[in-house]
């Protein structure tokens, strides 16, 4: 069964290396998502991101979102990113 492990990198109460890294390595089909700079209690402080991550996992596991793994060059990634923000660049008058 897919298992999502979410942990803050700045959690001093329950250090990530002693908990989340171990669980993610030992549990089959576990995916670890690290919240950079998040301390203990991230479920209360990072609610928006947490909900987004949970919805993404739900969409993937129910087949509503299909991930396709394929090679991607830096050039292609940059081109796609620029095209995504092009309307905003034009709107702001940047070149």
PDB file of C-alpha atoms in Angstrom:
ATOM      1  CA  UNK A   1       0.000   0.000   0.000  1.00  0.00           C
ATOM      2  CA  UNK A   2       1.410   3.426  -0.880  1.00  0.00           C
ATOM      3  CA  UNK A   3       2.498   5.351   2.190  1.00  0.00           C
ATOM      4  CA  UNK A   4       3.159   9.075   2.344  1.00  0.00           C
ATOM      5  CA  UNK A   5       5.678  10.270   4.927  1.00  0.00           C
ATOM      6  CA  UNK A   6       5.743  14.037   5.438  1.00  0.00           C
ATOM      7  CA  UNK A   7       8.299  15.654   7.727  1.00  0.00           C
ATOM      8  CA  UNK A   8       9.863  19.033   8.363  1.00  0.00           C
ATOM      9  CA  UNK A   9      13.620  19.356   7.956  1.00  0.00           C
ATOM     10  CA  UNK A  10      13.913  21.682  10.979  1.00  0.00           C
ATOM     11  CA  UNK A  11      11.979  19.471  13.408  1.00  0.00           C
ATOM     12  CA  UNK A  12      14.166  19.269  16.512  1.00  0.00           C
ATOM     13  CA  UNK A  13      11.541  17.470  18.612  1.00  0.00           C
ATOM     14  CA  UNK A  14      11.430  14.478  16.270  1.00  0.00           C
ATOM     15  CA  UNK A  15      14.532  14.666  14.031  1.00  0.00           C
ATOM     16  CA  UNK A  16      13.936  13.709  10.411  1.00  0.00           C
ATOM     17  CA  UNK A  17      17.005  11.457  10.184  1.00  0.00           C
ATOM     18  CA  UNK A  18      15.852   9.331  13.115  1.00  0.00           C
ATOM     19  CA  UNK A  19      12.257   9.014  11.991  1.00  0.00           C
ATOM     20  CA  UNK A  20      11.084   9.915   8.509  1.00  0.00           C
ATOM     21  CA  UNK A  21      14.229   8.751   6.707  1.00  0.00           C
ATOM     22  CA  UNK A  22      14.074   5.409   8.521  1.00  0.00           C
ATOM     23  CA  UNK A  23      10.359   4.905   7.833  1.00  0.00           C
ATOM     24  CA  UNK A  24      10.689   5.864   4.162  1.00  0.00           C
ATOM     25  CA  UNK A  25      13.566   3.407   3.747  1.00  0.00           C
ATOM     26  CA  UNK A  26      11.854   0.533   5.535  1.00  0.00           C
ATOM     27  CA  UNK A  27       8.233   0.797   4.372  1.00  0.00           C
ATOM     28  CA  UNK A  28       7.506  -0.597   0.927  1.00  0.00           C
ATOM     29  CA  UNK A  29       6.003   1.959  -1.464  1.00  0.00           C
ATOM     30  CA  UNK A  30       6.745   4.838   0.906  1.00  0.00           C
ATOM     31  CA  UNK A  31       7.315   8.302  -0.466  1.00  0.00           C
ATOM     32  CA  UNK A  32       9.016  10.932   1.683  1.00  0.00           C
ATOM     33  CA  UNK A  33       8.161  14.587   1.215  1.00  0.00           C
ATOM     34  CA  UNK A  34      10.441  16.929   3.131  1.00  0.00           C
ATOM     35  CA  UNK A  35       9.159  20.390   4.014  1.00  0.00           C
ATOM     36  CA  UNK A  36      12.275  22.527   3.950  1.00  0.00           C
ATOM     37  CA  UNK A  37      12.655  24.580   7.112  1.00  0.00           C
ATOM     38  CA  UNK A  38       9.466  23.278   8.721  1.00  0.00           C
ATOM     39  CA  UNK A  39       9.600  22.558  12.429  1.00  0.00           C
ATOM     40  CA  UNK A  40       7.478  20.260  14.585  1.00  0.00           C
ATOM     41  CA  UNK A  41       3.778  20.969  14.057  1.00  0.00           C
ATOM     42  CA  UNK A  42       3.966  21.536  10.313  1.00  0.00           C
ATOM     43  CA  UNK A  43       0.430  20.148  10.023  1.00  0.00           C
ATOM     44  CA  UNK A  44      -0.758  23.372  11.640  1.00  0.00           C
ATOM     45  CA  UNK A  45       1.703  25.766  10.008  1.00  0.00           C
ATOM     46  CA  UNK A  46       1.865  24.406   6.450  1.00  0.00           C
ATOM     47  CA  UNK A  47      -1.772  23.420   5.976  1.00  0.00           C
ATOM     48  CA  UNK A  48      -2.134  24.681   2.395  1.00  0.00           C
ATOM     49  CA  UNK A  49       0.880  22.748   1.125  1.00  0.00           C
ATOM     50  CA  UNK A  50      -0.099  19.663   3.105  1.00  0.00           C
ATOM     51  CA  UNK A  51      -3.585  19.620   1.572  1.00  0.00           C
ATOM     52  CA  UNK A  52      -2.111  20.075  -1.912  1.00  0.00           C
ATOM     53  CA  UNK A  53       0.308  17.180  -1.357  1.00  0.00           C
ATOM     54  CA  UNK A  54      -2.448  14.913  -0.011  1.00  0.00           C
ATOM     55  CA  UNK A  55      -4.710  15.735  -2.954  1.00  0.00           C
ATOM     56  CA  UNK A  56      -1.874  14.981  -5.395  1.00  0.00           C
ATOM     57  CA  UNK A  57      -1.253  11.595  -3.780  1.00  0.00           C
ATOM     58  CA  UNK A  58      -4.980  10.848  -3.882  1.00  0.00           C
ATOM     59  CA  UNK A  59      -5.165  11.735  -7.575  1.00  0.00           C
ATOM     60  CA  UNK A  60      -2.158   9.561  -8.385  1.00  0.00           C
ATOM     61  CA  UNK A  61      -3.300   6.524  -6.386  1.00  0.00           C
ATOM     62  CA  UNK A  62      -6.840   6.653  -7.794  1.00  0.00           C
ATOM     63  CA  UNK A  63      -5.598   7.012 -11.357  1.00  0.00           C
ATOM     64  CA  UNK A  64      -7.008  10.511 -11.845  1.00  0.00           C
ATOM     65  CA  UNK A  65      -3.506  11.824 -12.454  1.00  0.00           C
ATOM     66  CA  UNK A  66      -1.070   9.812 -14.522  1.00  0.00           C
ATOM     67  CA  UNK A  67       2.636  10.431 -14.124  1.00  0.00           C
ATOM     68  CA  UNK A  68       4.750   9.650 -17.144  1.00  0.00           C
ATOM     69  CA  UNK A  69       8.465   9.271 -16.548  1.00  0.00           C
ATOM     70  CA  UNK A  70      10.561  10.416 -19.471  1.00  0.00           C
ATOM     71  CA  UNK A  71      13.936  12.051 -20.016  1.00  0.00           C
ATOM     72  CA  UNK A  72      13.921  15.844 -19.821  1.00  0.00           C
ATOM     73  CA  UNK A  73      16.734  18.159 -20.816  1.00  0.00           C
ATOM     74  CA  UNK A  74      17.451  21.369 -18.952  1.00  0.00           C
ATOM     75  CA  UNK A  75      16.780  23.237 -22.190  1.00  0.00           C
ATOM     76  CA  UNK A  76      13.302  21.713 -22.519  1.00  0.00           C
ATOM     77  CA  UNK A  77      12.522  22.438 -18.856  1.00  0.00           C
ATOM     78  CA  UNK A  78      13.586  26.082 -19.192  1.00  0.00           C
ATOM     79  CA  UNK A  79      11.641  26.509 -22.426  1.00  0.00           C
ATOM     80  CA  UNK A  80       8.503  25.091 -20.813  1.00  0.00           C
ATOM     81  CA  UNK A  81       8.926  27.309 -17.736  1.00  0.00           C
ATOM     82  CA  UNK A  82       9.366  30.434 -19.861  1.00  0.00           C
ATOM     83  CA  UNK A  83       6.304  29.605 -21.951  1.00  0.00           C
ATOM     84  CA  UNK A  84       4.279  29.071 -18.781  1.00  0.00           C
ATOM     85  CA  UNK A  85       5.110  32.532 -17.421  1.00  0.00           C
ATOM     86  CA  UNK A  86       5.262  34.312 -20.815  1.00  0.00           C
ATOM     87  CA  UNK A  87       1.812  35.960 -20.399  1.00  0.00           C
ATOM     88  CA  UNK A  88       2.915  37.440 -17.054  1.00  0.00           C
ATOM     89  CA  UNK A  89       6.253  38.569 -18.525  1.00  0.00           C
ATOM     90  CA  UNK A  90       4.415  40.313 -21.365  1.00  0.00           C
ATOM     91  CA  UNK A  91       1.827  41.799 -19.014  1.00  0.00           C
ATOM     92  CA  UNK A  92       4.543  43.284 -16.805  1.00  0.00           C
ATOM     93  CA  UNK A  93       6.402  44.712 -19.802  1.00  0.00           C
ATOM     94  CA  UNK A  94       9.556  42.627 -19.320  1.00  0.00           C
ATOM     95  CA  UNK A  95      11.602  41.196 -22.136  1.00  0.00           C
TER      96      UNK A  95
END
